CSV table of C-alpha atoms in Angstrom, one decimal:
chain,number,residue,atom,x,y,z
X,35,UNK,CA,82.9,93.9,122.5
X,36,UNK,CA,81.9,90.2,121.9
X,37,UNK,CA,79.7,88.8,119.0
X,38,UNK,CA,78.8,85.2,118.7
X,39,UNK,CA,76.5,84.0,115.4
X,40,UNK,CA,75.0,80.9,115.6
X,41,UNK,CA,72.2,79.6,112.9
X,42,UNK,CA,68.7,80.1,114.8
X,43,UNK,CA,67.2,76.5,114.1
X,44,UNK,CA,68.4,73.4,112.5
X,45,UNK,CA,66.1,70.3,112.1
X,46,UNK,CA,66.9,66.9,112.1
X,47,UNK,CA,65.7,63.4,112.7
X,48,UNK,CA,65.9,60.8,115.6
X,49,UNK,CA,69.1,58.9,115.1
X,50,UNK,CA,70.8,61.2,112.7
X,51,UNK,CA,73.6,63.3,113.5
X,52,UNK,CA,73.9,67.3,113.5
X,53,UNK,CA,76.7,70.0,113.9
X,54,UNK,CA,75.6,73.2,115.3
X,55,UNK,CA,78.4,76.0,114.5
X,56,UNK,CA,79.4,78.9,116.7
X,57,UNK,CA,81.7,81.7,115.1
X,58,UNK,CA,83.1,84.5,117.6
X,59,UNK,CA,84.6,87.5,118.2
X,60,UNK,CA,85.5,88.6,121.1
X,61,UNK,CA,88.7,89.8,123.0
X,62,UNK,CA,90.6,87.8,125.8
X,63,UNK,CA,89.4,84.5,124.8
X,64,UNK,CA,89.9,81.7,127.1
X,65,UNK,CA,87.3,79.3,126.2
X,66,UNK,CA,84.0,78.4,124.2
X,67,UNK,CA,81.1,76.3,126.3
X,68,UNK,CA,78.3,74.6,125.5
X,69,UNK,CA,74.9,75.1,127.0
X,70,UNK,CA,71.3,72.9,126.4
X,71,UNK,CA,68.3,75.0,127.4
X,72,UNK,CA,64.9,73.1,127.0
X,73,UNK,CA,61.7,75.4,127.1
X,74,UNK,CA,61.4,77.1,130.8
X,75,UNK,CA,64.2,75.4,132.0
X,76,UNK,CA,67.3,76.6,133.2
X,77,UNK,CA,70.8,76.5,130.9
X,78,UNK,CA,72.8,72.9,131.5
X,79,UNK,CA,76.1,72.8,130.6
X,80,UNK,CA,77.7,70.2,127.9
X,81,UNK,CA,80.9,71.1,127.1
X,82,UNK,CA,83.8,73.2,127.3
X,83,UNK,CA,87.0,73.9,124.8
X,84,UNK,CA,89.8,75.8,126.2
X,85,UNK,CA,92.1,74.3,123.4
X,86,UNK,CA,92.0,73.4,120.0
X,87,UNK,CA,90.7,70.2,119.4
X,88,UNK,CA,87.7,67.5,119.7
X,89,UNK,CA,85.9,67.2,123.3
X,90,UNK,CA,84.0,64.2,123.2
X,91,UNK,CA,81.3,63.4,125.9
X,92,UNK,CA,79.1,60.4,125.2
X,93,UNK,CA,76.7,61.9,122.0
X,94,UNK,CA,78.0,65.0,122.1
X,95,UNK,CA,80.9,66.0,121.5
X,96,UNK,CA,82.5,69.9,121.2
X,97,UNK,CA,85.5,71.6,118.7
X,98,UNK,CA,87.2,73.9,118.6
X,99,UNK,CA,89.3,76.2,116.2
X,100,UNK,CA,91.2,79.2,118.1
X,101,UNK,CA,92.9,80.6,115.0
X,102,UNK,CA,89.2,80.5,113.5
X,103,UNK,CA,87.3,81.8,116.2
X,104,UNK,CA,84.8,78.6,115.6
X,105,UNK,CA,83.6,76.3,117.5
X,106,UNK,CA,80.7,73.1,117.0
X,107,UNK,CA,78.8,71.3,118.7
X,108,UNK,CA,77.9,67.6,117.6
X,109,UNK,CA,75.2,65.6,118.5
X,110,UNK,CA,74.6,61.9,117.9
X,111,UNK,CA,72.2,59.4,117.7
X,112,UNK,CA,69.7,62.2,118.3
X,113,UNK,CA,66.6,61.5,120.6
X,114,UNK,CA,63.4,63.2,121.0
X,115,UNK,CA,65.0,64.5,124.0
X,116,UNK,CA,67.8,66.3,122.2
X,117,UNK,CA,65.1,68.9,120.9
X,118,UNK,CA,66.2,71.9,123.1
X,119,UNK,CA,68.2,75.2,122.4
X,120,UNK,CA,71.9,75.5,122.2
X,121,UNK,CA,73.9,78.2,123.3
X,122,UNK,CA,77.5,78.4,122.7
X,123,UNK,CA,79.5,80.7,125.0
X,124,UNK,CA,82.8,82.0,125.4
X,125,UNK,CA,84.5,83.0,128.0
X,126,UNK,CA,87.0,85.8,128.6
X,127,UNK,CA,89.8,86.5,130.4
X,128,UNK,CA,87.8,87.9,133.3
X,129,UNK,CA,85.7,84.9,133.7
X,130,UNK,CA,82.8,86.6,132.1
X,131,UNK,CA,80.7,84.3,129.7
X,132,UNK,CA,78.9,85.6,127.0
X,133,UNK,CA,75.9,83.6,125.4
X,134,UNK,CA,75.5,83.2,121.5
X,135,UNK,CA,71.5,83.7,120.5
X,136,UNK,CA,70.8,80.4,120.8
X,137,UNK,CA,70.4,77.7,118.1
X,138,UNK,CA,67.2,76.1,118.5
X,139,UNK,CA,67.0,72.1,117.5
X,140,UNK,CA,63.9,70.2,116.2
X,141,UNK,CA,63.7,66.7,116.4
X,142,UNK,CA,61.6,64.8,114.1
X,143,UNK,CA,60.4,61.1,114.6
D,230,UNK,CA,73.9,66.7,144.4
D,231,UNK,CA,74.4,70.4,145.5
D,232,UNK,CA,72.2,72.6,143.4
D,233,UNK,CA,71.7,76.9,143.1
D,234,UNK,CA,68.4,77.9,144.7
D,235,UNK,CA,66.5,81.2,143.4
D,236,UNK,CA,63.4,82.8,145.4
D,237,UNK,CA,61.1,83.3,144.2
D,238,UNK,CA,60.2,81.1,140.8
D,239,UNK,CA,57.6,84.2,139.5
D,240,UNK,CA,57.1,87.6,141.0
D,241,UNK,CA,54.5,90.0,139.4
D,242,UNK,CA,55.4,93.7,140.2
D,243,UNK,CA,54.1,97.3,139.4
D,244,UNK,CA,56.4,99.3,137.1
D,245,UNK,CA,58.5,101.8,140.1
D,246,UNK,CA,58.4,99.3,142.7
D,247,UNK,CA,61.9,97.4,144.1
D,248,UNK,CA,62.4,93.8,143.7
D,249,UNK,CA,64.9,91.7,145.7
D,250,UNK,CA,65.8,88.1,144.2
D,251,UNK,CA,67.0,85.9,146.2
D,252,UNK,CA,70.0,83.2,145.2
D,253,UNK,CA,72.1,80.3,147.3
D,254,UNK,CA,74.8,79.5,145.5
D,255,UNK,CA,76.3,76.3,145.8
D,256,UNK,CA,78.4,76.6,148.8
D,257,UNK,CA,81.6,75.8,148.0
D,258,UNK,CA,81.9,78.2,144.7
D,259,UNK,CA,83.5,81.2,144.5
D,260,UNK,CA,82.3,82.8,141.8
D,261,UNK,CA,78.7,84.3,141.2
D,262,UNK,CA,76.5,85.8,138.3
D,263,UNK,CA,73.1,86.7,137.5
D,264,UNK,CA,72.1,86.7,133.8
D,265,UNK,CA,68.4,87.7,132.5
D,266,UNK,CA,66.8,85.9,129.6
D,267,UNK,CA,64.3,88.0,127.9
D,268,UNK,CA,61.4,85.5,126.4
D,269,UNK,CA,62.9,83.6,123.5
D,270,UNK,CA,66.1,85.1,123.6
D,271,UNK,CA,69.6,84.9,124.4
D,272,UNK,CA,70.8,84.6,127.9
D,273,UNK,CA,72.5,88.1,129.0
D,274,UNK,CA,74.9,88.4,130.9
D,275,UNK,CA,74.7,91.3,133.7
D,276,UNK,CA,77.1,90.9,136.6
D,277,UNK,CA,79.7,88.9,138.0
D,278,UNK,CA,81.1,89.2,141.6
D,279,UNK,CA,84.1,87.4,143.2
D,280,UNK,CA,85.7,87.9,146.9
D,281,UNK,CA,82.5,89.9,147.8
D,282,UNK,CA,82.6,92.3,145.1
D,283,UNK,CA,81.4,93.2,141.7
D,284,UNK,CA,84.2,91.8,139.4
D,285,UNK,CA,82.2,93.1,135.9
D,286,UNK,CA,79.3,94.5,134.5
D,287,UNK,CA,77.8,94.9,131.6
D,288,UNK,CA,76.2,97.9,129.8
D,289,UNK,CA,72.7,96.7,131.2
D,290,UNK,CA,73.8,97.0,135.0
D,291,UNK,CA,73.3,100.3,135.1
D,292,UNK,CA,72.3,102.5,138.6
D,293,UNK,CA,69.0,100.6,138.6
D,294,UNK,CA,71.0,97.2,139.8
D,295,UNK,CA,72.8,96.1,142.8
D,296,UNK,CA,74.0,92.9,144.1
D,297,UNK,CA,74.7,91.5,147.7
D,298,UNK,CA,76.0,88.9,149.5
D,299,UNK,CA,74.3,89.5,152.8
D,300,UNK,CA,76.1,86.8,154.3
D,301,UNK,CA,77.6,83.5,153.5
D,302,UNK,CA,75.4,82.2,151.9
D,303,UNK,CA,72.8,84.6,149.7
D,304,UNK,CA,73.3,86.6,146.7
D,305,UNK,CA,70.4,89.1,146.3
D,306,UNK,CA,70.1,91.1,142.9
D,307,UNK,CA,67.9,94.1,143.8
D,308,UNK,CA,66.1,96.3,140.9
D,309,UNK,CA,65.1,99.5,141.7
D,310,UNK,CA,62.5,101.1,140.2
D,311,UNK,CA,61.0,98.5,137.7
D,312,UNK,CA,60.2,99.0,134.1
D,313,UNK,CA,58.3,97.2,131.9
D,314,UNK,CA,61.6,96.1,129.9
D,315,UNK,CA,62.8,94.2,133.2
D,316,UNK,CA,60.3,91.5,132.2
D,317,UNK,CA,62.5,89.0,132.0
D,318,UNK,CA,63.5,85.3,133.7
D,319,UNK,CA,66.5,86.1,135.8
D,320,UNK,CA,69.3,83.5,136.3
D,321,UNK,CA,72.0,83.3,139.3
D,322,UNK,CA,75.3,81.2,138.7
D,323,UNK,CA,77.7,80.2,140.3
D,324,UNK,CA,81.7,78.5,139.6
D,325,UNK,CA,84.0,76.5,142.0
D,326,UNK,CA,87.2,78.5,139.9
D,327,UNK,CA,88.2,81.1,137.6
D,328,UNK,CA,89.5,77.9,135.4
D,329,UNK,CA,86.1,76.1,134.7
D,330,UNK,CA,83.9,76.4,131.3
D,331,UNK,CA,80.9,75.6,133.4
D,332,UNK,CA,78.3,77.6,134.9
D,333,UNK,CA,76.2,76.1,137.5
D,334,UNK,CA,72.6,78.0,137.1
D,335,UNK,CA,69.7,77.8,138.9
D,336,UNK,CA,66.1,77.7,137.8
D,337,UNK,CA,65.2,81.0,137.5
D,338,UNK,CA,63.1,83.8,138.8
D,339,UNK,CA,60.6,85.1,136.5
D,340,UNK,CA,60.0,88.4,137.0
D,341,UNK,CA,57.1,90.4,135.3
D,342,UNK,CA,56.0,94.1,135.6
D,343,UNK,CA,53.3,95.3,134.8
């Protein structure tokens, strides 16, 4: 089976910086994406690893660490806007993806 | 910029009646899913289907569930026989490849039984 634990909320401030972790286990593992979900919206992708490393994409960037099974997400220069969930998901070797719970971010003026 | 559509945004239902919801992929992907989200939780995945058949499943498809692609263009998850527990908002996706991290949802269809 798959299991993917996320922390349920983080808080933070406009203009700071936060790291969202993702730790998996699942089998086939091809890749780990990001996902922003703001309230009654639809998922939006961010990111995607399918290597080890550092995926950067303007204020966010993604890593991630196959012999861990860990992943982050990093956010910068955080805006009011930012304040949405994050999902990380990973995806197996049957292009199935399979969503984390869902870390929910507060920004704070 | 091409987009999924999902009919209809909200449907209210009686528990034991059949709903159809509707999805148009983005037309040049090859690849389809519909995932439910139950309020305030994770996104769950249910189905994927590829080359005009189920590809996986999970635990939750069970016999209540079917997908369809009716033509070339729609891809219809029906639920027979409702239960209060299918309250959920349902999401259709779609991907160009097999290769791809990302997932291409649409809005949503949120369904409600009472």
């Amino acid at each position: 089976g798959q299991s993917l634990e996320q922390p349920s909320e983080v808080t933070a401030v406009e203009g700071a910086i936060v790291q969202i972790n993702c730790t998996y286990q699942t089998s086939g593992f091809y890749g780990l994406s990001w996902y922003q979900q703001h309230d009654g919206g639809a998922p939006t992708f961010l990111s995607y690893n399918a290597l080890d490393g550092l995926e950067e994409t303007g204020r966010f960037s993604s890593f991630l660490s196959r012999s861990d099974s860990y992943g982050y997400l990093l956010l910068q220069e955080l805006q009011m806007k930012d304040s949405a969930s994050y999902f990380c998901a990973v995806r197996n070797n049957f292009n199935k993806f399979y969503f984390g719970s869902g870390t929910k971010l507060n920004v704070k003026p | 910029e091409p987009e999924v559509t999902q009919t209809p945004s909200h449907q209210v239902t009686q528990m034991g009646q059949e709903v159809i919801l509707r999805c148009v992929p983005i037309s040049n992907h090859l690849y389809f899913y519909w995932y439910r989200q139950i309020l305030g939780q994770k996104v769950e995945f249910l189905v994927s289907f590829y080359n005009n058949e189920i590809s996986e499943k999970s635990e939750i498809f069970d016999d209540q569930f079917s997908v369809e692609r009716p033509d070339g263009s729609n891809f219809t998850l029906k639920i027979r026989s409702t239960k209060l527990e299918d309250s959920a908002m349902y999401f259709c996706a779609s991907s160009p490849t097999g290769s791809t991290g990302e997932l291409f949802f649409g809005e949503g269809s949120r369904l409600t039984v009472l």
